[in-house]
Structure formats: structure tokens, C-alpha cells
Tab-separated table of C-alpha atoms in Angstrom:
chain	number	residue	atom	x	y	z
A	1	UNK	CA	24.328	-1.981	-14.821
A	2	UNK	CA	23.543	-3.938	-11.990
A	3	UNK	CA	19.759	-5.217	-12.744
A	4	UNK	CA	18.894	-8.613	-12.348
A	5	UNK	CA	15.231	-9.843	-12.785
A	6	UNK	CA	15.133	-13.112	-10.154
A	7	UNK	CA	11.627	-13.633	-10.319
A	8	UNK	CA	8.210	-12.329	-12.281
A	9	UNK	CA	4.840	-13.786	-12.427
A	10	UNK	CA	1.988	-12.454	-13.770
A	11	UNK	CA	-1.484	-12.058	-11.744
A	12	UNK	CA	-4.515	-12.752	-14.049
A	13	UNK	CA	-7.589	-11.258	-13.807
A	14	UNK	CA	-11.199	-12.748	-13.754
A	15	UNK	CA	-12.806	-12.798	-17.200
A	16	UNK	CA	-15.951	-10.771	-15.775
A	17	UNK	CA	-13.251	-7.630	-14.651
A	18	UNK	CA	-12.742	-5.635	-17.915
A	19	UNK	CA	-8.471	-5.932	-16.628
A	20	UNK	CA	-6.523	-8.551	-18.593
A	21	UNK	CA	-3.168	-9.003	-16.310
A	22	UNK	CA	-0.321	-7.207	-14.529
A	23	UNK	CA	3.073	-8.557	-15.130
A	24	UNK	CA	4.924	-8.331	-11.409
A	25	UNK	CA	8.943	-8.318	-11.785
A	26	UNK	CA	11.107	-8.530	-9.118
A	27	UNK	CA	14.537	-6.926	-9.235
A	28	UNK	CA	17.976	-7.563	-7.183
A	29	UNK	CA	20.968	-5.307	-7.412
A	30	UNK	CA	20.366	-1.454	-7.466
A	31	UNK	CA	18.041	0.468	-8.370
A	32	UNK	CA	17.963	0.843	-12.575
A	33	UNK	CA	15.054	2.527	-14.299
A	34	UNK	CA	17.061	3.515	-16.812
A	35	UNK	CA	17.109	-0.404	-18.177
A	36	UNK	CA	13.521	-0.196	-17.992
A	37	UNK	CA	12.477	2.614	-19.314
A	38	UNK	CA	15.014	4.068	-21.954
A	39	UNK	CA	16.819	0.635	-23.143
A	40	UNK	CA	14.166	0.948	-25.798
A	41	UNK	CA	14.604	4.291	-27.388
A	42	UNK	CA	12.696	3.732	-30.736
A	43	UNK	CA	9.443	3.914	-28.418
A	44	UNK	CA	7.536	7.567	-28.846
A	45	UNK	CA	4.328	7.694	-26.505
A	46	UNK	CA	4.254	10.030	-23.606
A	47	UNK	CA	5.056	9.019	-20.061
A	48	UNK	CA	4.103	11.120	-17.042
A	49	UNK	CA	6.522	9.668	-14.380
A	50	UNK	CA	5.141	10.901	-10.987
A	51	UNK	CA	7.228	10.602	-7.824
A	52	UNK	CA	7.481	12.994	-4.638
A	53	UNK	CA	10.411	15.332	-3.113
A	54	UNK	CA	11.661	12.495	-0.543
A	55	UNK	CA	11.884	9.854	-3.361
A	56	UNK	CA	13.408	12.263	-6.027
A	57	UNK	CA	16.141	13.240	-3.391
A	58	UNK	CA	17.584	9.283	-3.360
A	59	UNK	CA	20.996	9.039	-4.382
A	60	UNK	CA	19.215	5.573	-6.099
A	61	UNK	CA	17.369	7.987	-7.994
A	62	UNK	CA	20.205	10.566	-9.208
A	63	UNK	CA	20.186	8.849	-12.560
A	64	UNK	CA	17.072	8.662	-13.559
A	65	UNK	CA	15.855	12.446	-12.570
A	66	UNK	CA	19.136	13.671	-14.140
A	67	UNK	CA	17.195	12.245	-17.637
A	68	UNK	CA	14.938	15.367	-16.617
A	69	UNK	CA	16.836	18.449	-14.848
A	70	UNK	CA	20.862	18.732	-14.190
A	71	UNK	CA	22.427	17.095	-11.399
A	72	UNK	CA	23.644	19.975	-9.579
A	73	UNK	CA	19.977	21.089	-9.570
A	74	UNK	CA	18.216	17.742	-7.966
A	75	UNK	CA	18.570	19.192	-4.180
A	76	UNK	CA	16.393	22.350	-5.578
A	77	UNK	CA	13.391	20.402	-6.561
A	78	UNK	CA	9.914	22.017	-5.537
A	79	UNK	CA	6.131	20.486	-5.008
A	80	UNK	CA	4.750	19.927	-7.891
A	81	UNK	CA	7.717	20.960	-10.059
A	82	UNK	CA	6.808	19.470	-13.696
A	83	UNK	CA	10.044	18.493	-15.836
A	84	UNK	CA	10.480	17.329	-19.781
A	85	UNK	CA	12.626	15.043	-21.281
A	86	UNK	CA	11.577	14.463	-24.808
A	87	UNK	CA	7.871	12.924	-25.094
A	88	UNK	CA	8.508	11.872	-21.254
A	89	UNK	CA	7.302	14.445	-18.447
A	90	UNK	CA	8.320	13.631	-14.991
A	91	UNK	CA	6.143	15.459	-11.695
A	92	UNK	CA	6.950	15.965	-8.792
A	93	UNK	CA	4.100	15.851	-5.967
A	94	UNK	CA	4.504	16.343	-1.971
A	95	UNK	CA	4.896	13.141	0.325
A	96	UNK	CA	3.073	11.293	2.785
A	97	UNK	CA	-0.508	10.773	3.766
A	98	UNK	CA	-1.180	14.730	4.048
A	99	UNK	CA	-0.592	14.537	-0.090
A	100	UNK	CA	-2.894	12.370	-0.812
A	101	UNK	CA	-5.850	14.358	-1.668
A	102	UNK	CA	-8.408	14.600	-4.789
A	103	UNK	CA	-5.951	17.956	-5.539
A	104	UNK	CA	-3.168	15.971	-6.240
A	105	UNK	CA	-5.038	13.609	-7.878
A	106	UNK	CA	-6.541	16.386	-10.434
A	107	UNK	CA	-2.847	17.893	-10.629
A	108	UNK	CA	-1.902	14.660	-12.534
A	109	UNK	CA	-4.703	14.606	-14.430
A	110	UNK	CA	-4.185	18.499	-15.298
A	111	UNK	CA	-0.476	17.779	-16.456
A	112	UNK	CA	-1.998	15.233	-18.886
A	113	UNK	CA	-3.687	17.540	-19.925
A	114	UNK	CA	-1.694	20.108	-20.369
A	115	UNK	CA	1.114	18.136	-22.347
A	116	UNK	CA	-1.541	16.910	-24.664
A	117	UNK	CA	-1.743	13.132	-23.674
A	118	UNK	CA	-3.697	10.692	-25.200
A	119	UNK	CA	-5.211	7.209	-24.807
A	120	UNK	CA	-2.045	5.740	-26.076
A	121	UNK	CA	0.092	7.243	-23.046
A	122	UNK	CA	1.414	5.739	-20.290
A	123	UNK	CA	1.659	7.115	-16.365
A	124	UNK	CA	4.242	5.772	-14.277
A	125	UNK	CA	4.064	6.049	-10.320
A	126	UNK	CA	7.367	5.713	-8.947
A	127	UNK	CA	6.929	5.526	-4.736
A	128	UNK	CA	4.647	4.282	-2.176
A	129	UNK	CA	1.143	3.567	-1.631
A	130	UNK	CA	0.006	6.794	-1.939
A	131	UNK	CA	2.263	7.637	-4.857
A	132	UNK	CA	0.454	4.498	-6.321
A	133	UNK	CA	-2.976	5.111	-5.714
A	134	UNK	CA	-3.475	8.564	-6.634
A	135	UNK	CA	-1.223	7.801	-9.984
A	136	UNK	CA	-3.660	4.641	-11.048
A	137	UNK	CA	-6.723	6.620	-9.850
A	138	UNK	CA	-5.459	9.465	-12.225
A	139	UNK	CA	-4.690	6.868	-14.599
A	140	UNK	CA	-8.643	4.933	-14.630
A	141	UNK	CA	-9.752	8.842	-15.076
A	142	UNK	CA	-7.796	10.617	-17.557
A	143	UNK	CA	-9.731	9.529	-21.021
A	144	UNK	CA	-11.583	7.135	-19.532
A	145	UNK	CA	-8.724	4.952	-18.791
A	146	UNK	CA	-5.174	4.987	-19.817
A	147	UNK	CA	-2.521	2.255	-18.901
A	148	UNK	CA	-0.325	3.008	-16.026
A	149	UNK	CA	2.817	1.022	-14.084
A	150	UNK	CA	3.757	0.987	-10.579
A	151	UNK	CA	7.781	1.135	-9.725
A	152	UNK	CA	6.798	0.893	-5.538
A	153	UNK	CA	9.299	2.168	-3.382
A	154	UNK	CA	8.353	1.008	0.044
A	155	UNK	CA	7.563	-2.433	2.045
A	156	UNK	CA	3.741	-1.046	2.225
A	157	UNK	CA	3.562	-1.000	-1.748
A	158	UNK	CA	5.158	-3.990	-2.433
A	159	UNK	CA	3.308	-6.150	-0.498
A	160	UNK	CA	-0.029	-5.032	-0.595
A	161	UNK	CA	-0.713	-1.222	-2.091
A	162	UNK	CA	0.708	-1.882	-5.543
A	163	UNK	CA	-1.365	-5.189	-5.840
A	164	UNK	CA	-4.592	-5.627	-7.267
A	165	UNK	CA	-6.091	-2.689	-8.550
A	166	UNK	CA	-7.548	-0.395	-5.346
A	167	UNK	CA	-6.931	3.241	-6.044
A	168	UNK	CA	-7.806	6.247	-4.519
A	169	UNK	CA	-7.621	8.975	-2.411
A	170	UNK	CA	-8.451	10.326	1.120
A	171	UNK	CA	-11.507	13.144	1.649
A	172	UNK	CA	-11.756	14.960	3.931
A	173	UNK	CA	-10.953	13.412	7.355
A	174	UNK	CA	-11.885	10.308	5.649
A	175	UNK	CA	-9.278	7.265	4.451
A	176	UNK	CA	-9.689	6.865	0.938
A	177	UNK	CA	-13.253	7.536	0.642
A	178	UNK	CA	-12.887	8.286	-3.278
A	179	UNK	CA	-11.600	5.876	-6.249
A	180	UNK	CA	-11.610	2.693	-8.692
A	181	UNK	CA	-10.462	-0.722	-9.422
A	182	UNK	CA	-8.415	-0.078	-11.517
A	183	UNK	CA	-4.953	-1.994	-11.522
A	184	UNK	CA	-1.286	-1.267	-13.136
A	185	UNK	CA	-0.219	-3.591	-16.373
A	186	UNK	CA	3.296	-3.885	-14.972
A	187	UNK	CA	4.843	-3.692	-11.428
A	188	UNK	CA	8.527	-3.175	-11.091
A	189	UNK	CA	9.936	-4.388	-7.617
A	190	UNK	CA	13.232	-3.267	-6.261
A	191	UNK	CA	13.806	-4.884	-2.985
A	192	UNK	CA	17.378	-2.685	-2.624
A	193	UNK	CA	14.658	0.248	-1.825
A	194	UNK	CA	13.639	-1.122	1.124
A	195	UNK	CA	17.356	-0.257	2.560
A	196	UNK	CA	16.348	3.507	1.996
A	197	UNK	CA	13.200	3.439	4.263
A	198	UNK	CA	13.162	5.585	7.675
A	199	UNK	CA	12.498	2.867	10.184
A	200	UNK	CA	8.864	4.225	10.751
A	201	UNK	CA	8.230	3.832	7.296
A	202	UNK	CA	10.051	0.313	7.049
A	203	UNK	CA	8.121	-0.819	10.064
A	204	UNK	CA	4.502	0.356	8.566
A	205	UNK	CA	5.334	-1.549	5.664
A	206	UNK	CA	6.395	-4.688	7.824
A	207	UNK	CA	2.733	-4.564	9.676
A	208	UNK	CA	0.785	-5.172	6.275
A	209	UNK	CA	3.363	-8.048	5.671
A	210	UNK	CA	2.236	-9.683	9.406
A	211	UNK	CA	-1.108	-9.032	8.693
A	212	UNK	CA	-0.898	-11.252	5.470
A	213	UNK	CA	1.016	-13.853	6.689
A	214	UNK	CA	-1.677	-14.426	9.775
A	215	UNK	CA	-4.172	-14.425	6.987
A	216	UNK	CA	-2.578	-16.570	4.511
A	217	UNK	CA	0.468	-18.498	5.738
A	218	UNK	CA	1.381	-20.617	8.484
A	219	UNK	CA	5.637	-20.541	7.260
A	220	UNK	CA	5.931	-16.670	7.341
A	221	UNK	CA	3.974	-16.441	10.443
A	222	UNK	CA	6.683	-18.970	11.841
A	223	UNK	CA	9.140	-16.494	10.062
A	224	UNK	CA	7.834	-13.327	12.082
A	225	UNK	CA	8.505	-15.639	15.350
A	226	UNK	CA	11.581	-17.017	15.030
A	227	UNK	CA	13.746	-14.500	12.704
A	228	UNK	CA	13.265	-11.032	14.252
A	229	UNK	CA	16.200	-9.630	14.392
A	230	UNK	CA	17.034	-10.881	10.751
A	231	UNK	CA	13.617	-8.929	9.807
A	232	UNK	CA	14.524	-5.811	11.925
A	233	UNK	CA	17.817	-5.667	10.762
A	234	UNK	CA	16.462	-5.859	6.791
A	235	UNK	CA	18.308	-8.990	6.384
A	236	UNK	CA	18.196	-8.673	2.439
A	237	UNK	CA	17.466	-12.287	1.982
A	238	UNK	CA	14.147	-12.389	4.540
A	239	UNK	CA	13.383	-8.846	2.923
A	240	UNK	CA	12.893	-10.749	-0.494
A	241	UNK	CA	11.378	-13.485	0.937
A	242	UNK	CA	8.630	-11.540	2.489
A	243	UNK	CA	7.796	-9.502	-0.484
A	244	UNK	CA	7.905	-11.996	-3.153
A	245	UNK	CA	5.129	-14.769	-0.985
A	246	UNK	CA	3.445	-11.788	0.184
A	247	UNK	CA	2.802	-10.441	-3.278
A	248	UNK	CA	1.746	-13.544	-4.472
A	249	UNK	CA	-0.779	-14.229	-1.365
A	250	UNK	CA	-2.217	-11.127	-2.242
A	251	UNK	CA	-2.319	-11.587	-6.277
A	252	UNK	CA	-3.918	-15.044	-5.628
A	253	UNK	CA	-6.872	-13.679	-3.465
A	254	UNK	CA	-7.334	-10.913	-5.780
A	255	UNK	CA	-7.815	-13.233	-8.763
A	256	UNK	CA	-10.793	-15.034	-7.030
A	257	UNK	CA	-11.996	-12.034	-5.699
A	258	UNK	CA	-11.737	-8.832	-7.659
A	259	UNK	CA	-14.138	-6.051	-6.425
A	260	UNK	CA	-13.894	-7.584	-2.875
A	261	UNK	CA	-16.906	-9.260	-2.569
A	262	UNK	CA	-16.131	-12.443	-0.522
A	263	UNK	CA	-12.437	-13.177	0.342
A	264	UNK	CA	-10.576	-10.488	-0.402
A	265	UNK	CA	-12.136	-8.671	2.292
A	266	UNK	CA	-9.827	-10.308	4.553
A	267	UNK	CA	-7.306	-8.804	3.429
A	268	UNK	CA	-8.841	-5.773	5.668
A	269	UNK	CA	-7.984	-7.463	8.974
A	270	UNK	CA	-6.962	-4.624	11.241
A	271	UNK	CA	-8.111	-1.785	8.621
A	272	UNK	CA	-11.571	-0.949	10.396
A	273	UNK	CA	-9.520	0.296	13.617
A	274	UNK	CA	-6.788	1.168	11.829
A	275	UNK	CA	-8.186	3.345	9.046
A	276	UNK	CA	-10.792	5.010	11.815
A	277	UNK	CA	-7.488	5.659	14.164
A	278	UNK	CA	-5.664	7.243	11.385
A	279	UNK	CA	-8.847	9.604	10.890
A	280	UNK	CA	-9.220	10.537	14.345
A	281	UNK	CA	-5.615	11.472	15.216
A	282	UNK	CA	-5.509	12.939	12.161
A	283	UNK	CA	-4.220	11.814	8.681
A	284	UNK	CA	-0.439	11.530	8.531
A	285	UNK	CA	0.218	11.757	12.398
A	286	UNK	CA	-0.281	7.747	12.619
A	287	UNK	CA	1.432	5.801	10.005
A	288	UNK	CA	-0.886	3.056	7.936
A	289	UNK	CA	0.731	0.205	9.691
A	290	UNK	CA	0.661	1.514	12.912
A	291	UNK	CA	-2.998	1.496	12.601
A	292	UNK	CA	-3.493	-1.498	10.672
A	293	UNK	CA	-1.184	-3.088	13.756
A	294	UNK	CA	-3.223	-1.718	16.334
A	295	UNK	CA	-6.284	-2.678	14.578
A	296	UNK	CA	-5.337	-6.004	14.404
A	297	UNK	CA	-4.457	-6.424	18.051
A	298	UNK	CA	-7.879	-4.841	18.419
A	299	UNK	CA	-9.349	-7.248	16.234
A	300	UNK	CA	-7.780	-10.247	18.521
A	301	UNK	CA	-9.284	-8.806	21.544
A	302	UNK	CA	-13.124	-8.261	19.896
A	303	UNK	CA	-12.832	-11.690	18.856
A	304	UNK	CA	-11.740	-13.404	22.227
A	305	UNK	CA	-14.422	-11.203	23.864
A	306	UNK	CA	-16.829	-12.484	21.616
A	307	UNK	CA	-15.959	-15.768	21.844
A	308	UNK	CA	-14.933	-16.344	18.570
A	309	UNK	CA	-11.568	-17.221	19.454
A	310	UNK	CA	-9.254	-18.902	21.950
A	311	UNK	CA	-7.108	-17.177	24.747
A	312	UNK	CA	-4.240	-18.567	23.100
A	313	UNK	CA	-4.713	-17.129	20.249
A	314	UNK	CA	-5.678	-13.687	21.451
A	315	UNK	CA	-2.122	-13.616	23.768
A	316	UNK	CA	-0.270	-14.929	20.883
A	317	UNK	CA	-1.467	-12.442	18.275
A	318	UNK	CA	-0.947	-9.826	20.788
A	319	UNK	CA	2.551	-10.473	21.763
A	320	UNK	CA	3.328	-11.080	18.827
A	321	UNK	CA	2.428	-7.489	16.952
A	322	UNK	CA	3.704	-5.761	20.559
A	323	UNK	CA	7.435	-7.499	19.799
A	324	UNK	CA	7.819	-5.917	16.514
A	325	UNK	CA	7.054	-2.235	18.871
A	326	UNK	CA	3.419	-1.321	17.630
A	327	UNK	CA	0.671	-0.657	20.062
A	328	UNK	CA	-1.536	-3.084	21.229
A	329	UNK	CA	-3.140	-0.919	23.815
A	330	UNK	CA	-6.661	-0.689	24.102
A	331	UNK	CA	-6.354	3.101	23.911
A	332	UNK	CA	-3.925	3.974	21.357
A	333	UNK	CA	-1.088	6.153	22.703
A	334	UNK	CA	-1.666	9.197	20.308
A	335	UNK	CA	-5.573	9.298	21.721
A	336	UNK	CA	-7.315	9.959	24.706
A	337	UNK	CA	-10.182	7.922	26.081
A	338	UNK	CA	-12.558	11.464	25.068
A	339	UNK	CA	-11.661	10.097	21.423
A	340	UNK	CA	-13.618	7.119	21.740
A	341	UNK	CA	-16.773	8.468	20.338
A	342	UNK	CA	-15.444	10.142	17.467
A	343	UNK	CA	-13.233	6.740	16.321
A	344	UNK	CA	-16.509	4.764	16.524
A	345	UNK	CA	-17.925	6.955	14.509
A	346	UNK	CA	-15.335	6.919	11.833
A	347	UNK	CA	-15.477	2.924	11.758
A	348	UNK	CA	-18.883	3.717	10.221
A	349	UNK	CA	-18.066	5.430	7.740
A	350	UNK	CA	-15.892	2.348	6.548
A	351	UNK	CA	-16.585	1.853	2.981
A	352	UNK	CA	-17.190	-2.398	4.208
A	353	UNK	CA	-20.316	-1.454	6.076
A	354	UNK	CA	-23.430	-2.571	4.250
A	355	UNK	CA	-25.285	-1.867	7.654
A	356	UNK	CA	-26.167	-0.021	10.585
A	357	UNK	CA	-23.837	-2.213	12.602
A	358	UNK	CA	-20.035	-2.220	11.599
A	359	UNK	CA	-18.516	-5.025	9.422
A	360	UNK	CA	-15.157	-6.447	11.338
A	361	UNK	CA	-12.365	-9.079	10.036
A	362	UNK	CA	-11.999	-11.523	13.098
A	363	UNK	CA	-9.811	-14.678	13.223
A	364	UNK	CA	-10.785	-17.861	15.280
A	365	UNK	CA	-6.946	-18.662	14.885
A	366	UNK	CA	-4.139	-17.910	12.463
A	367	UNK	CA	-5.220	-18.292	8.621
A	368	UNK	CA	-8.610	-19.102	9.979
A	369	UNK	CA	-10.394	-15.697	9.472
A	370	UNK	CA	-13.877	-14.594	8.662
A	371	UNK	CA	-16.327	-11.376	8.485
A	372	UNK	CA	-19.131	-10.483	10.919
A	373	UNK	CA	-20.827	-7.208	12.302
A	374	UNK	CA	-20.637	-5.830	15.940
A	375	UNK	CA	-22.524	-3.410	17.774
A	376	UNK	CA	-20.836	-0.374	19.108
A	377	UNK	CA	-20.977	-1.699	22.977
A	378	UNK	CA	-18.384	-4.595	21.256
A	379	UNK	CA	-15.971	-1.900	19.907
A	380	UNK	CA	-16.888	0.365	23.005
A	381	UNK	CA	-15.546	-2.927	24.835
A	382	UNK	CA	-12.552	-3.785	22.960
A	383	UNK	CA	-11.004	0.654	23.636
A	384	UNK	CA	-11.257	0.217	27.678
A	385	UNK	CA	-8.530	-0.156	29.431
């Protein structure tokens, strides 16, 4: 066994939320859910472990799905393949974006279901974001509400889509246009997992870590400029670093600001462009942080246009999102300047909008952010060349 817990804290919630707390604990070493999960073997309630083919396929992984099907019969694994193990079920869904549907959802729901669950059980998402927020949205459905745990497997997840409660799913064209507060009791973090990561995952993950340290803290953003090749190269040390203060910027917003009604809609900086350029080249072909990147250098640009902000800040921001390798075009490189219209027009569907007008995150300089509304002419502005 190799598991050593270096660090846990717990995020409270507010009184008014009807959530009590999630218990975040960070892991070094190698990956071992077998500590977590079967130390204890006098416990009896059902578990629904849900995962996907890619994350099921990790040699990391080979113990823990042996507890469910033989070794020699891992590489075989199917979509939505359901497996037993005493009172624990493990399913396995289909990965990426394209999977995360209201389908998938109702397929964990329906395997509840089906292996006569109760209140008492427990669902466990093991993977990304969109592992995690179609298991918790499952989770705040099935009964009413049962608990569920998080065990996030990518840079995204731990440092912002396993935090705090948002669940969901996409609809339609549309970026998670369905779901609920609703947030995990316990979070397990394994940094080693962030070694396994293609480096177009690893890097969408890295964009919601810049995005929060712009928002929240002046030493990472000097981190981000002066150790980028540490970064790049998954220097285990910075990887910690960056998931343990980003999960704890995040936690501390959500704790003044639950349901997003003030502050914690900062945390959105970049997501208007990048959740409408996701829709309109198509869900899956542009990865979360390469949207929420481009959005953010979009965001810089509306802002200095507007004169919200400085010239230094706007070249700063910039070059420093374009020397990680995301776009900072003003016409994204997988659209066309015909697209315009119909990206507009997804930014109003944004579930922020309160308005006819659409409801941006600007910054007047690092960690000095705020929300305002903008005609179409200013986003029409901000995707000229």
C-alpha cells in the first residue's frame, strides 16, 4: 500500500443550504481505492461505483475493477457494462463531453433501480467532470436524494468540477442546461492521476486552474509566470500545489456563496464564450478549457474595449493564456467568422442571463473582477479580427 493522506479539510456549507459539509482528502503515492473503500468490510449498503471505458482501462485502476470482473477480462469492457461484487455494483458509462447527456444520467438512475437501492446507498463517481456531474445529478434524483462521493480523476475535477455542488448535464446543443446543487459528502484526490492525462486533457484542466488563480490569487498567478516548464512538465510538486490552493479558493467562495448569487459567479470568468464556443463547434470537438481559455482572453479584450480595464492588463492576460498554447484569437480556430451569429446566440442562452442583454465576468486587473451586461455590438466587437 502506498496511500498517504497529506492534507484534508473540510468545506462547510451555509446554514440556509439544506448540505452539511464535504470532507476533501488529498492523497500522494498511487492510486488505492481499495484502502478506501474495502478496508472496512463489516460495512453492507450498496455502492454504485460509476466510471467510463478510458478510466477503467488504467493500469492505476487494474485493482480495483478486478474487485468486479477478472483481470484477463478488463481490456473487454463495453459502454454501459454493469458489474457486481457483493452489495457493490460498479458501471461503466462512455467518455467525454459527447456522454454527458440526460440518457446517461437516467442509466444511473435505472441501475439503482434495478439493483434495488435505497436511501441508505451510496454512488461513487470515479473520473472527471462529467463523470462527476452526471453521478451527483443522479445522486440529488434517485429517492429524492441519496449521498454520493467524488474520486476525480482529472486536473478539471480537482480544481473546480468536483467542488461545490453544481451538477448536471448538457441538452441538446446546450452546456449543461439541466441539474442541481447538490454536492458530494467526501472527495478523494489523487494527484498521481494527473500523470495519466493526454496532454489535451491535462492542459483543459490547467486553464480552469489559471482562471482561478487570476480570480483569487496573486502567488499562483506569479506561479503560472515564472514556473512553466515545471507546470508543463507536471512537476509533481507544482501539480499538488495547484490543486490543493485551488480547491480551497474554490471551497471558500462556495461557502459564502452557495447557489451563485453574488461571488461565486466569478468563478464563470471565461465560461460565457467558452461554454457558447463549445456549443457552436459542437460538444466534445473543443475541450472545456480550451473554451474557458479562449473565453477568458475574450473577456480581457471586452473589458479593455470597454474601458473597464488597462492595456496592461489586457496584453498581460493575453500573453499570458497564449504561452500555455490556447487560443486567444478573436475568431477561434475551429470557427469561421459565418459562426458569429450562431455563438452570440448561444451566449444567451447562458443560464447567468437574467436579461435581454448578456451577463459577462470582466476584470479591471488580476483578482479585481466583477459582473456586468453587454450588448451584442460589444461581443460582435470583441470576435473581429
Amino acid at each position: 500500500m502506498d496511500l498517504k493522506e497529506s492534507d484534508t479539510f473540510t468545506l462547510q456549507y451555509p446554514q440556509n443550504s439544506g448540505f452539511d459539509k464535504t470532507d476533501i482528502h488529498f492523497y500522494s503515492g498511487k492510486v488505492d481505492l481499495d484502502s478506501i473503500y474495502f478496508s472496512n468490510t463489516g460495512s453492507n449498503i450498496k455502492r454504485l461505483f460509476v466510471t467510463d471505458t478510458n478510466i477503467a482501462a488504467l493500469e492505476c485502476m487494474k485493482a480495483f475493477i478486478s474487485r468486479f470482473l477478472p483481470e484477463n477480462t478488463i481490456k473487454n469492457i463495453k459502454i454501459n457494462d454493469v458489474f457486481k461484487n457483493g452489495s457493490d455494483f460498479l458501471l461503466v458509462l462512455g467518455p467525454g463531453e459527447a456522454f454527458k447527456t440526460v440518457q446517461n444520467v437516467l442509466k444511473i438512475v435505472s441501475t439503482a433501480i434495478d439493483e434495488d437501492f435505497n436511501r441508505n446507498s451510496l454512488f461513487v463517481s470515479i473520473g472527471g467532470g462529467v463523470l462527476c456531474d452526471m453521478t451527483g445529478f443522479a445522486a440529488s434524483m434517485f429517492k429524492r436524494g441519496i449521498e454520493v462521493e467524488f474520486v476525480p480523476t482529472t486536473l478539471l475535477a480537482d480544481v473546480d468540477a468536483a467542488i461545490g455542488g453544481k451538477t448536471g448535464c448538457d441538452f441538446e446543443s446546450y452546456k449543461n442546461m439541466i441539474g442541481a446543487f447538490y454536492p458530494a459528502r467526501a472527495l478523494h484526490v489523487f494527484s498521481s492521476f494527473i500523470q495519466t492525462l493526454p496532454e489535451k486533457e491535462y492542459l483543459s484542466g490547467l486553464a480552469e486552474a489559471l482562471k482561478t488563480a487570476l480570480l483569487f490569487s496573486p502567488e499562483m498567478t506569479e506561479l503560472f509566470k515564472t514556473k512553466q516548464k515545471d507546470i508543463l512538465s507536471r512537476n509533481p510538486e507544482i501539480i499538488n500545489t495547484i490543486i490543493t490552493e485551488c480547491a480551497k479558493a474554490k471551497a471558500s467562495i462556495v461557502f459564502k456563496d452557495f447557489k451563485e448569487r453574488g461571488e461565486r459567479a466569478f468563478l464563470n470568468l471565461g465560461h460565457t464564450f467558452g461554454h457558447a464556443l463549445e456549443s457552436t463547434a459542437g460538444l466534445g470537438s473543443v475541450t472545456h478549457g480550451e473554451g474557458v481559455a479562449w473565453g477568458m482572453a475574450r473577456a480581457a479584450e471586452l473589458s479593455f474595449n470597454l474601458g473597464l480595464c488597462s492595456e496592461k492588463y489586457k496584453t498581460e492576460c493575453l500573453s499570458l493564456i497564449s504561452s500555455y498554447g490556447y487560443d486567444t484569437k478573436s475568431i477561434s480556430s475551429c470557427l469561421d467568422g459565418h459562426k458569429q451569429a450562431q455563438l452570440i446566440k448561444a451566449m444567451h442562452k447562458d443560464k447567468k442571463n437574467s436579461s435581454s442583454s448578456v451577463k459577462v465576468i470582466l476584470q479591471k486587473n488580476f483578482q479585481d473582477t466583477f459582473i456586468t451586461e453587454v450588448s451584442d455590438n460589444d461581443i460582435l466587437n470583441v470576435l473581429k479580427d
